[in-house]
mmCIF file of C-alpha atoms in Angstrom:
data_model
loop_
_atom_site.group_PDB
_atom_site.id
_atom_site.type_symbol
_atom_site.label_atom_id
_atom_site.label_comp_id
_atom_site.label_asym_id
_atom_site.label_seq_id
_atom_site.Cartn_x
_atom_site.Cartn_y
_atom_site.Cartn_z
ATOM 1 C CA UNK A 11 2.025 87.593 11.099
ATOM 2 C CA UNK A 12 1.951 85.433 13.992
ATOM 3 C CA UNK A 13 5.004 83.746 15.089
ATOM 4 C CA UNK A 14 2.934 80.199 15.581
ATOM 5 C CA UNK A 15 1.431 79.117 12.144
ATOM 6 C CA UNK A 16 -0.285 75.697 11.307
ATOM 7 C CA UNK A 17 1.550 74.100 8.472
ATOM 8 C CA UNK A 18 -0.158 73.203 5.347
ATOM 9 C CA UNK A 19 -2.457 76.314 5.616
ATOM 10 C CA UNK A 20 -2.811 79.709 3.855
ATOM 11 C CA UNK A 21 -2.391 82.884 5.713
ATOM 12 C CA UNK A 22 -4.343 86.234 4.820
ATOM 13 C CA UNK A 23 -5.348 89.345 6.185
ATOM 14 C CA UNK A 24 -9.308 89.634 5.635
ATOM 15 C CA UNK A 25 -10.991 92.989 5.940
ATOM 16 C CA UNK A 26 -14.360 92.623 8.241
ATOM 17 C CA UNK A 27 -15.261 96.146 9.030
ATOM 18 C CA UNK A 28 -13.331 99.260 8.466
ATOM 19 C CA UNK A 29 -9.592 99.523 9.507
ATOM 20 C CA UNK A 30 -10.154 95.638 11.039
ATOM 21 C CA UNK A 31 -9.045 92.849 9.168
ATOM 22 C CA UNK A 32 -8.862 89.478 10.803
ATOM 23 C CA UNK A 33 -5.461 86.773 10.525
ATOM 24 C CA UNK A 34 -7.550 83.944 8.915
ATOM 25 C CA UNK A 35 -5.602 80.495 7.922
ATOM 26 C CA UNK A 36 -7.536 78.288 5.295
ATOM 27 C CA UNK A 37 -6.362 74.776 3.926
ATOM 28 C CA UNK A 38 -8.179 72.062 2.297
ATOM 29 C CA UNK A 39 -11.281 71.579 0.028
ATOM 30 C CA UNK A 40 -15.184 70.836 -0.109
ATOM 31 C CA UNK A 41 -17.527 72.449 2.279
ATOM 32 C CA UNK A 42 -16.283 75.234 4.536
ATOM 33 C CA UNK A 43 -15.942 74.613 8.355
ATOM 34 C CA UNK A 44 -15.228 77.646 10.733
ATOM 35 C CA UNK A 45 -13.292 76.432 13.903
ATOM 36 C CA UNK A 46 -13.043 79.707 16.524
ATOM 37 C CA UNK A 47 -10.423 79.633 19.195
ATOM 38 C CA UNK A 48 -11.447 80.451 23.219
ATOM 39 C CA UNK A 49 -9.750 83.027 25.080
ATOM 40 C CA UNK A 50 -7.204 83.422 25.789
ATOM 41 C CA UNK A 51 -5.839 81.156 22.726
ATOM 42 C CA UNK A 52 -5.738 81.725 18.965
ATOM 43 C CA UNK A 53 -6.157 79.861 16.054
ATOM 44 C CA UNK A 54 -3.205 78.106 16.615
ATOM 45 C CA UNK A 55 -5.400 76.240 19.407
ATOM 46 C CA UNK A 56 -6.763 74.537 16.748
ATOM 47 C CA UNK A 57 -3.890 72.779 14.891
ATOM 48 C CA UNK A 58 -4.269 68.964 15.328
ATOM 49 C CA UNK A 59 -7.837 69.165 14.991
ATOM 50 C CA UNK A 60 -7.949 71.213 12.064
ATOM 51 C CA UNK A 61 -4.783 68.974 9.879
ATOM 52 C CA UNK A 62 -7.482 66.049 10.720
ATOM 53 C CA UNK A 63 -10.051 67.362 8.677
ATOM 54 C CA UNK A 64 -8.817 69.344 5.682
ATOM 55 C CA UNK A 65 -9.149 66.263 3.478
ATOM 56 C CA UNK A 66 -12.928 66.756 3.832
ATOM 57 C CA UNK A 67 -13.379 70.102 4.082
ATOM 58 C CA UNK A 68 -12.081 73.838 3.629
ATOM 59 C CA UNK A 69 -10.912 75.153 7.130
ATOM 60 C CA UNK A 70 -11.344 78.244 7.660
ATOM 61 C CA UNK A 71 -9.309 79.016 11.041
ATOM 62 C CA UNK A 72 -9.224 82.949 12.558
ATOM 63 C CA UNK A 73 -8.092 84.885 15.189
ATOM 64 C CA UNK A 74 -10.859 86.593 16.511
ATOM 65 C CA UNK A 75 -10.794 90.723 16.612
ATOM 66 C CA UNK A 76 -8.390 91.663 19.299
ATOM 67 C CA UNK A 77 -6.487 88.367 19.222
ATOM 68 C CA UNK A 78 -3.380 86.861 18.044
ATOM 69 C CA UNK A 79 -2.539 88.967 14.619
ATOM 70 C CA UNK A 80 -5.698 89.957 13.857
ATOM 71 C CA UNK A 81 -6.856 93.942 14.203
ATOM 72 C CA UNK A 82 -6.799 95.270 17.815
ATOM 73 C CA UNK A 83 -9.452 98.227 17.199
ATOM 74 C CA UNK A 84 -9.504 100.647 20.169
ATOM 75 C CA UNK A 85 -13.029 100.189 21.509
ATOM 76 C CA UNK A 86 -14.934 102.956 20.479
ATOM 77 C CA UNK A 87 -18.240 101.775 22.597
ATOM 78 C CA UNK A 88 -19.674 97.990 24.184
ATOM 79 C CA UNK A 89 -20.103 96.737 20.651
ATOM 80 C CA UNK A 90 -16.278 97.225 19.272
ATOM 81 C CA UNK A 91 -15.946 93.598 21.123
ATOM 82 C CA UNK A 92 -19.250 92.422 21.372
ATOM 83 C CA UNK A 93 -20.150 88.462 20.440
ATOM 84 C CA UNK A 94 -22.642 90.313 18.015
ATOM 85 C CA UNK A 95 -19.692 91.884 15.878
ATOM 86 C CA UNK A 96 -17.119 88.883 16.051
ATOM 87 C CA UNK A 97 -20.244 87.017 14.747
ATOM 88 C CA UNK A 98 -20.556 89.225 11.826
ATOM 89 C CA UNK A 99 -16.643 89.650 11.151
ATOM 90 C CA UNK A 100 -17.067 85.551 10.928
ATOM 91 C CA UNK A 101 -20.075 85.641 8.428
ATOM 92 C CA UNK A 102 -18.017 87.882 6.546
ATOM 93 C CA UNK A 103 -14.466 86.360 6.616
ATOM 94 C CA UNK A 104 -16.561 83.305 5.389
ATOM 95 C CA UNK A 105 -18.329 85.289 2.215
ATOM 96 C CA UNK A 106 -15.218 86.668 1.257
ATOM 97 C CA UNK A 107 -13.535 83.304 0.772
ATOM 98 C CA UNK A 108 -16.952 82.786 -1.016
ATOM 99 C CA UNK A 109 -18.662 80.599 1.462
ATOM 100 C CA UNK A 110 -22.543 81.621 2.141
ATOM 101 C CA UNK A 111 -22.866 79.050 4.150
ATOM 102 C CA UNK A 112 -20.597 76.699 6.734
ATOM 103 C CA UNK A 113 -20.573 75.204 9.416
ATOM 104 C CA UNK A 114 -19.208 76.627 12.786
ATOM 105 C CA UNK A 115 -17.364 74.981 15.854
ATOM 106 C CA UNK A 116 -15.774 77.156 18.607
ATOM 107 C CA UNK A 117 -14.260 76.587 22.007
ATOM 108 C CA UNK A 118 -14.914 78.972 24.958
ATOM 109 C CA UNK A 119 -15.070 82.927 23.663
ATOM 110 C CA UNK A 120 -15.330 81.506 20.093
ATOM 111 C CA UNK A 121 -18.303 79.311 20.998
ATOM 112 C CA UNK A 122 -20.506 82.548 22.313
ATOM 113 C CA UNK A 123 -19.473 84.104 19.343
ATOM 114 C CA UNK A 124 -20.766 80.551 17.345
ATOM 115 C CA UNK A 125 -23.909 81.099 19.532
ATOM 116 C CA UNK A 126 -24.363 84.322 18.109
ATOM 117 C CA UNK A 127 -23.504 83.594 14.596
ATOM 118 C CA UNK A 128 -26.002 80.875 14.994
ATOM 119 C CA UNK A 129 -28.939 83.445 16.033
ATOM 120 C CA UNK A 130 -27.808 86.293 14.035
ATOM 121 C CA UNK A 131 -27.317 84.563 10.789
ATOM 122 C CA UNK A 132 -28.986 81.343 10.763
ATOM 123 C CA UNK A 133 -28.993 81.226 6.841
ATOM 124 C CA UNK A 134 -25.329 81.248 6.631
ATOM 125 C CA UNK A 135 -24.236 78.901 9.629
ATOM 126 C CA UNK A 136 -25.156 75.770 8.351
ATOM 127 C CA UNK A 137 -24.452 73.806 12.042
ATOM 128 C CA UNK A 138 -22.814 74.518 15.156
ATOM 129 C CA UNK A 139 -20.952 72.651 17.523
ATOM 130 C CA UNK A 140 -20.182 74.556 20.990
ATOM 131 C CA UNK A 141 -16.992 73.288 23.548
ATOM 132 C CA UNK A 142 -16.481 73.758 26.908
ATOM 133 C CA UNK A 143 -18.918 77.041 27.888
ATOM 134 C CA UNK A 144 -21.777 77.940 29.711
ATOM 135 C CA UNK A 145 -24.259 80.536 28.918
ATOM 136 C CA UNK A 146 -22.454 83.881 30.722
ATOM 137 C CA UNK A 147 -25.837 84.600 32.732
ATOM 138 C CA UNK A 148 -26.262 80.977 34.203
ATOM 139 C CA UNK A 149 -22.384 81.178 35.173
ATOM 140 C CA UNK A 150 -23.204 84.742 36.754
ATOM 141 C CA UNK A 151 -25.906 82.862 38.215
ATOM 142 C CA UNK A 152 -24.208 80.013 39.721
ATOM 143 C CA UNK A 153 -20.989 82.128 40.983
ATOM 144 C CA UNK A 154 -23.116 84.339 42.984
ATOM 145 C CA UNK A 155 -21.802 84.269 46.488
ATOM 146 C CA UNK A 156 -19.216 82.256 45.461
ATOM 147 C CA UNK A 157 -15.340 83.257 46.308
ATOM 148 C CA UNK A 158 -12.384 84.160 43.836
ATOM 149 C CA UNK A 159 -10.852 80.582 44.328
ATOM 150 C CA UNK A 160 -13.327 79.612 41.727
ATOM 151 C CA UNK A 161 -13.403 82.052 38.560
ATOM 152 C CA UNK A 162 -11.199 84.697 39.987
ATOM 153 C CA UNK A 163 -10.844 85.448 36.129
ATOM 154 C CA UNK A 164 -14.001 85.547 35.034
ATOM 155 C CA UNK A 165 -14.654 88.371 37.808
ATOM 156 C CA UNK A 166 -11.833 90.148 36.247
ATOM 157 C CA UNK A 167 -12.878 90.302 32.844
ATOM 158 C CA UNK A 168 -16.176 91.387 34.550
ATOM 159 C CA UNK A 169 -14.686 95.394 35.615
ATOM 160 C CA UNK A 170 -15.973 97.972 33.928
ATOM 161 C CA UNK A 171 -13.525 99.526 31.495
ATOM 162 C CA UNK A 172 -13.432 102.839 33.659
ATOM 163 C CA UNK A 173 -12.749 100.459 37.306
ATOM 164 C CA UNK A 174 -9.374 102.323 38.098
ATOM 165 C CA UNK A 175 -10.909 105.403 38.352
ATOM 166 C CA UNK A 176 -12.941 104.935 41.406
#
């Protein structure tokens, strides 16, 4: 269990896919909100924000796959991390807390996955708020040309898995 836990919340380990489960913290009642953390933060990010509004709803609050205490799955091909799975480990976090619906906020890496959610499985996410991203091909876009003083991370996380052997 992670070190850093939000008081007033419930911890469990949900199973999303087989041999994953995801570190979810839920608190509160009424209709279920989703908040998903950016990278490189987890759930934890979401504290303040998320003691603010159990009164009105349940908060549903996980670390994504291959964050915080959740399930670090060695990646067996591009979709082991892929926005499309961490949206689908979110629909089904949600259903297994027995919310078909909910609504969905995320921050950075959580909002693409939010994004995805959104597309994938419009009948469950019942609105979405997005914070502080761009769409990943408009940032490729406008970083063209431009040098590492800028997003020297993002050009990291960019290397293909095998980049050390070449």
């Amino acid at each position: 269990m992670n070190s850093l836990t939000m008081d007033g919340f419930r911890y469990r380990m949900v199973p999303v896919d087989e041999n994953v489960e995801l570190n979810v913290a839920v608190a509160g009642t009424g209709p279920a909100l989703v908040l998903l953390h950016g990278f490189p933060q987890t759930h934890y990010m979401w504290r303040d924000v998320a003691s603010e509004l159990v009164s009105r709803h349940t908060v549903i609050v996980p670390d994504l796959r291959g964050y915080g205490a959740s399930a670090k799955p060695a990646e067996r091909d591009s979709d082991t991390y892929s926005k499309r799975t961490m949206a689908r480990d979110i629909v089904r976090v949600a259903g297994s807390l027995g919310f078909d619906r909910f609504g969905l906020v995320g921050h950075d890496r959580g909002a693409l996955v939010g994004v995805r959610a959104g597309l994938d499985h419009p009948s469950a996410v019942r609105y979405l708020g997005i914070l502080d991203v761009l769409p990943t091909a408009d940032s490729w876009e406008v970083l063209r040309g431009v040098d590492a003083r800028v997003a020297w991370h993002m050009y990291l996380m960019a290397q293909p898995r095998d980049c050390r052997k070449r």
